[in-house]
Amino acid sequence: MITHSSRKVKEGKIVKVEVDCEDVIKKLKITGDFFLHPEDVLDDIEKTMVGLKKDVSFETLFLKIDDIVKNNDARMIGISPESIAEVLREALK
Amino acid sequence: MRWRVIGLETHDAYLNMAIDEAISEGIRAGSSPPTIRFYNWEPGAVSIGYFQGIRDEVNLEVCRELGVDCIRRWTGGGAVYHDSGGELTYSVIAPAGVFPKNIIESYRLICGWIIRGLGILGIEAEFRPVNDILVKNKKISGSAQTRRGGILLQHGTLLYGLDLKTMFSVLNVSRQKITDKMIKSAEERVTCVQMYRDAGKEDVYEALLKAFTEGKGYEFGTWSGDELARAKELAEEKYRSEEWTYLR
């Protein structure tokens, strides 16, 4: 089943999440008008979420995204690992 | 450091965005100089940010009807309607080390050149982080930046005129929903040079040119054959491709 969630997050930009999920996340697409340097980090974030259980906690999502951002020395503008995790968690409901 | 300045020229969306990428590649390879360029879009186009979904943001059917091109940018940020006559676009492409490492500070620096240009025209403007310039609290300019392979590319637009009806019809808001109220509300948030000055587009370009080059070593230049060939290749093979357009 494909579900969506989108929101203007507190850092100022729009985050939209489309997730294809049954028992586990099969596919995930994050879009929006934010900035992320380097840009390819978003692909890593999307790939890392695949396989996680539908009821994965916000904390786990946040820590995984935060890890990727830190490991890549990535800079987010208008979004944050926390905001992405929030919108994703909402899409998984 | 000496900048190359490319005076106001007009291309379609695909070549405009491809030139920015080709020059970034050239600077990285040591074959292109740091470059400041000014340009128009013909035909008009909608550009979307690198992370946006084109179907989400753009009314593709209306674009087709109006002959407005649709393109995914190499930079993040939001969807922009590039009106052929209603805006002026710039790109600054140079080694990232020339600019502050802090991204907001680098926006502030380059946006400061636009603010200076508006000042030359007698329009007082201010930088609003992340990437906007406001006049009396209304947006007049937006910019977007990418830093890849050690090269910083920042491009952005300065609104010269406003065609809100077309803007709303090509962006993904259904035509039935484009109410007077919506136009009025947008007019309260967006503005353009013509609202404040009876200046020709050429005057606006001259003011920006002066502000962007002030205090810099520069010379007017042209594209090399290799740069143009690479840009044309990127325009055809990347920017016009469905794979790129529908990437997200």
Short mmCIF file of C-alpha atoms in Angstrom, two decimals, chain A residues 5 22 24 28 32 43 48-49 54 57-58 90 93:
data_model
loop_
_atom_site.label_atom_id
_atom_site.label_comp_id
_atom_site.label_asym_id
_atom_site.label_seq_id
_atom_site.Cartn_x
_atom_site.Cartn_y
_atom_site.Cartn_z
CA SER A 5 2.42 12.58 4.17
CA GLU A 22 3.18 -3.70 3.68
CA VAL A 24 8.01 -3.61 5.95
CA LEU A 28 10.36 5.35 -0.14
CA GLY A 32 10.37 18.88 -1.32
CA ASP A 43 19.26 8.52 -1.97
CA THR A 48 18.44 2.85 4.35
CA MET A 49 14.76 2.97 5.27
CA LYS A 54 6.03 -0.51 9.43
CA SER A 57 9.73 4.10 16.04
CA PHE A 58 10.37 7.78 15.41
CA GLU A 90 3.29 10.06 9.89
CA LYS A 93 0.38 5.36 9.98
#
